[in-house]
Amino acid sequence: MLAFSEIYCHFVWRISDDSPKLDKLTRRLAENFIRDFDEKFGYECISVCALADHIHFLAKLLPGVAPGLLIVRIKDELSEYLKVKLAMNTPPRWDNRYGIVSVSKSHLEIVKKYVEAQKIRHRDGKLNKTLERTKA
């Protein structure tokens, strides 16, 4: 039986305070990983942006995918991927916390632009507190 799902989520997670920042190459590899492995994890990547200390991405979840389990799995497998791809002895350590916000279809373009403009928004201090939040 085929299932239908129209669930969109914005995800954000940070590296641990005691972890080195993500350099340019690591950020690019992280973005590619999130784009390229979307089918494996059960989502369609709409937009992704990795910064030095955190990652944002917007996705459509496929049927049966639990958002909380998805983000934990991505964080774990992304660390392993970076170990192999960059031969990193110590890949970035992710903070245990993360943020997930459901997004209505009518707001997808707004949130997509928000993700794509992360570097500028952080530089200018024009942040959405809800979309940046990783703790209760």
mmCIF file of C-alpha atoms in Angstrom:
data_model
loop_
_atom_site.group_PDB
_atom_site.id
_atom_site.type_symbol
_atom_site.label_atom_id
_atom_site.label_comp_id
_atom_site.label_asym_id
_atom_site.label_seq_id
_atom_site.Cartn_x
_atom_site.Cartn_y
_atom_site.Cartn_z
ATOM 1 C CA MET A 1 0.000 0.000 0.000
ATOM 2 C CA LEU A 2 1.308 3.447 -0.891
ATOM 3 C CA ALA A 3 1.172 6.122 1.767
ATOM 4 C CA PHE A 4 0.779 9.860 1.405
ATOM 5 C CA SER A 5 2.712 12.410 3.403
ATOM 6 C CA GLU A 6 2.963 16.168 3.149
ATOM 7 C CA ILE A 7 5.096 17.051 6.151
ATOM 8 C CA TYR A 8 7.736 19.744 5.841
ATOM 9 C CA CYS A 9 10.264 20.473 8.574
ATOM 10 C CA HIS A 10 13.092 22.889 9.249
ATOM 11 C CA PHE A 11 15.969 21.288 11.182
ATOM 12 C CA VAL A 12 18.866 22.947 12.983
ATOM 13 C CA TRP A 13 21.663 21.504 15.083
ATOM 14 C CA ARG A 14 24.935 22.802 16.442
ATOM 15 C CA ILE A 15 28.394 21.496 17.031
ATOM 16 C CA SER A 16 29.428 21.055 20.667
ATOM 17 C CA ASP A 17 31.121 23.986 22.353
ATOM 18 C CA ASP A 18 34.298 21.911 22.734
ATOM 19 C CA SER A 19 34.379 20.848 19.060
ATOM 20 C CA PRO A 20 36.403 22.621 16.373
ATOM 21 C CA LYS A 21 34.350 24.767 13.994
ATOM 22 C CA LEU A 22 33.432 23.433 10.561
ATOM 23 C CA ASP A 23 35.877 24.652 7.930
ATOM 24 C CA LYS A 24 34.824 25.481 4.362
ATOM 25 C CA LEU A 25 35.513 21.980 2.989
ATOM 26 C CA THR A 26 33.702 20.271 5.868
ATOM 27 C CA ARG A 27 30.705 22.580 5.443
ATOM 28 C CA ARG A 28 30.514 21.773 1.717
ATOM 29 C CA LEU A 29 30.781 18.028 2.379
ATOM 30 C CA ALA A 30 28.071 18.236 5.049
ATOM 31 C CA GLU A 31 25.731 20.060 2.663
ATOM 32 C CA ASN A 32 26.407 17.519 -0.097
ATOM 33 C CA PHE A 33 25.803 14.634 2.313
ATOM 34 C CA ILE A 34 22.428 16.060 3.354
ATOM 35 C CA ARG A 35 21.443 16.624 -0.301
ATOM 36 C CA ASP A 36 22.787 13.344 -1.698
ATOM 37 C CA PHE A 37 21.582 10.920 0.963
ATOM 38 C CA ASP A 38 18.039 12.236 1.292
ATOM 39 C CA GLU A 39 16.430 9.194 -0.297
ATOM 40 C CA LYS A 40 18.368 6.852 2.006
ATOM 41 C CA PHE A 41 17.051 8.671 5.081
ATOM 42 C CA GLY A 42 13.497 9.233 3.843
ATOM 43 C CA TYR A 43 13.241 12.916 3.015
ATOM 44 C CA GLU A 44 13.463 15.279 0.061
ATOM 45 C CA CYS A 45 15.996 18.033 0.678
ATOM 46 C CA ILE A 46 14.618 21.455 -0.211
ATOM 47 C CA SER A 47 17.457 23.602 1.117
ATOM 48 C CA VAL A 48 20.555 23.222 3.300
ATOM 49 C CA CYS A 49 23.194 25.569 4.714
ATOM 50 C CA ALA A 50 26.133 24.587 6.899
ATOM 51 C CA LEU A 51 27.824 27.336 8.893
ATOM 52 C CA ALA A 52 30.942 27.119 11.035
ATOM 53 C CA ASP A 53 28.996 26.171 14.162
ATOM 54 C CA HIS A 54 25.610 24.841 13.035
ATOM 55 C CA ILE A 55 23.579 23.408 10.160
ATOM 56 C CA HIS A 56 20.106 24.299 8.866
ATOM 57 C CA PHE A 57 18.063 22.289 6.444
ATOM 58 C CA LEU A 58 14.532 22.226 5.129
ATOM 59 C CA ALA A 59 12.992 18.973 3.974
ATOM 60 C CA LYS A 60 9.822 17.186 2.994
ATOM 61 C CA LEU A 61 9.532 14.009 5.054
ATOM 62 C CA LEU A 62 8.478 10.820 3.332
ATOM 63 C CA PRO A 63 5.805 8.586 4.886
ATOM 64 C CA GLY A 64 6.838 6.812 8.078
ATOM 65 C CA VAL A 65 9.791 9.079 8.914
ATOM 66 C CA ALA A 66 9.996 10.346 12.497
ATOM 67 C CA PRO A 67 11.670 13.786 12.575
ATOM 68 C CA GLY A 68 13.501 13.253 15.885
ATOM 69 C CA LEU A 69 14.922 9.907 14.829
ATOM 70 C CA LEU A 70 15.874 11.335 11.439
ATOM 71 C CA ILE A 71 18.007 14.122 12.877
ATOM 72 C CA VAL A 72 19.804 11.777 15.286
ATOM 73 C CA ARG A 73 20.557 9.377 12.430
ATOM 74 C CA ILE A 74 21.804 12.136 10.129
ATOM 75 C CA LYS A 75 24.104 13.521 12.827
ATOM 76 C CA ASP A 76 25.558 10.056 13.525
ATOM 77 C CA GLU A 77 26.026 9.064 9.896
ATOM 78 C CA LEU A 78 27.353 12.478 8.870
ATOM 79 C CA SER A 79 30.109 12.122 11.489
ATOM 80 C CA GLU A 80 31.015 8.699 10.098
ATOM 81 C CA TYR A 81 30.935 10.047 6.535
ATOM 82 C CA LEU A 82 33.327 12.865 7.446
ATOM 83 C CA LYS A 83 35.664 10.397 9.151
ATOM 84 C CA VAL A 84 35.896 8.381 5.939
ATOM 85 C CA LYS A 85 35.721 11.198 3.356
ATOM 86 C CA LEU A 86 38.224 13.474 5.072
ATOM 87 C CA ALA A 87 40.068 10.769 6.984
ATOM 88 C CA MET A 88 39.252 12.800 10.089
ATOM 89 C CA ASN A 89 40.437 11.283 13.330
ATOM 90 C CA THR A 90 38.069 13.540 15.221
ATOM 91 C CA PRO A 91 35.091 14.717 13.163
ATOM 92 C CA PRO A 92 32.881 17.488 14.538
ATOM 93 C CA ARG A 93 31.041 16.574 17.712
ATOM 94 C CA TRP A 94 27.391 17.535 17.524
ATOM 95 C CA ASP A 95 25.580 18.997 20.489
ATOM 96 C CA ASN A 96 22.894 16.613 21.788
ATOM 97 C CA ARG A 97 20.201 19.224 21.251
ATOM 98 C CA TYR A 98 18.510 20.125 17.989
ATOM 99 C CA GLY A 99 15.533 22.083 16.746
ATOM 100 C CA ILE A 100 12.717 20.903 14.502
ATOM 101 C CA VAL A 101 9.916 23.176 13.323
ATOM 102 C CA SER A 102 7.056 22.044 11.112
ATOM 103 C CA VAL A 103 6.522 24.295 8.101
ATOM 104 C CA SER A 104 3.279 24.745 6.195
ATOM 105 C CA LYS A 105 3.425 24.329 2.443
ATOM 106 C CA SER A 106 2.423 27.975 2.037
ATOM 107 C CA HIS A 107 5.536 29.073 3.995
ATOM 108 C CA LEU A 108 8.073 26.819 2.261
ATOM 109 C CA GLU A 109 9.509 29.528 0.031
ATOM 110 C CA ILE A 110 9.980 31.905 2.986
ATOM 111 C CA VAL A 111 11.807 29.279 5.053
ATOM 112 C CA LYS A 112 13.826 28.148 2.031
ATOM 113 C CA LYS A 113 15.054 31.721 1.532
ATOM 114 C CA TYR A 114 15.812 31.940 5.258
ATOM 115 C CA VAL A 115 18.028 28.838 5.046
ATOM 116 C CA GLU A 116 19.733 30.062 1.873
ATOM 117 C CA ALA A 117 20.477 33.476 3.431
ATOM 118 C CA GLN A 118 22.019 32.140 6.644
ATOM 119 C CA LYS A 119 25.444 33.700 6.187
ATOM 120 C CA ILE A 120 23.973 37.149 5.558
ATOM 121 C CA ARG A 121 21.381 36.834 8.324
ATOM 122 C CA HIS A 122 23.992 35.864 10.908
ATOM 123 C CA ARG A 123 26.306 38.634 9.769
ATOM 124 C CA ASP A 124 23.501 41.204 10.035
ATOM 125 C CA GLY A 125 21.899 39.738 13.175
ATOM 126 C CA LYS A 126 18.545 39.201 11.416
ATOM 127 C CA LEU A 127 17.636 35.824 12.884
ATOM 128 C CA ASN A 128 14.357 34.053 13.487
ATOM 129 C CA LYS A 129 14.527 32.865 17.107
ATOM 130 C CA THR A 130 12.247 29.901 16.439
ATOM 131 C CA LEU A 131 14.279 28.620 13.484
ATOM 132 C CA GLU A 132 17.582 29.053 15.356
ATOM 133 C CA ARG A 133 16.402 27.372 18.560
ATOM 134 C CA THR A 134 17.963 24.092 19.717
ATOM 135 C CA LYS A 135 16.861 23.912 23.358
ATOM 136 C CA ALA A 136 13.610 24.102 25.291
#
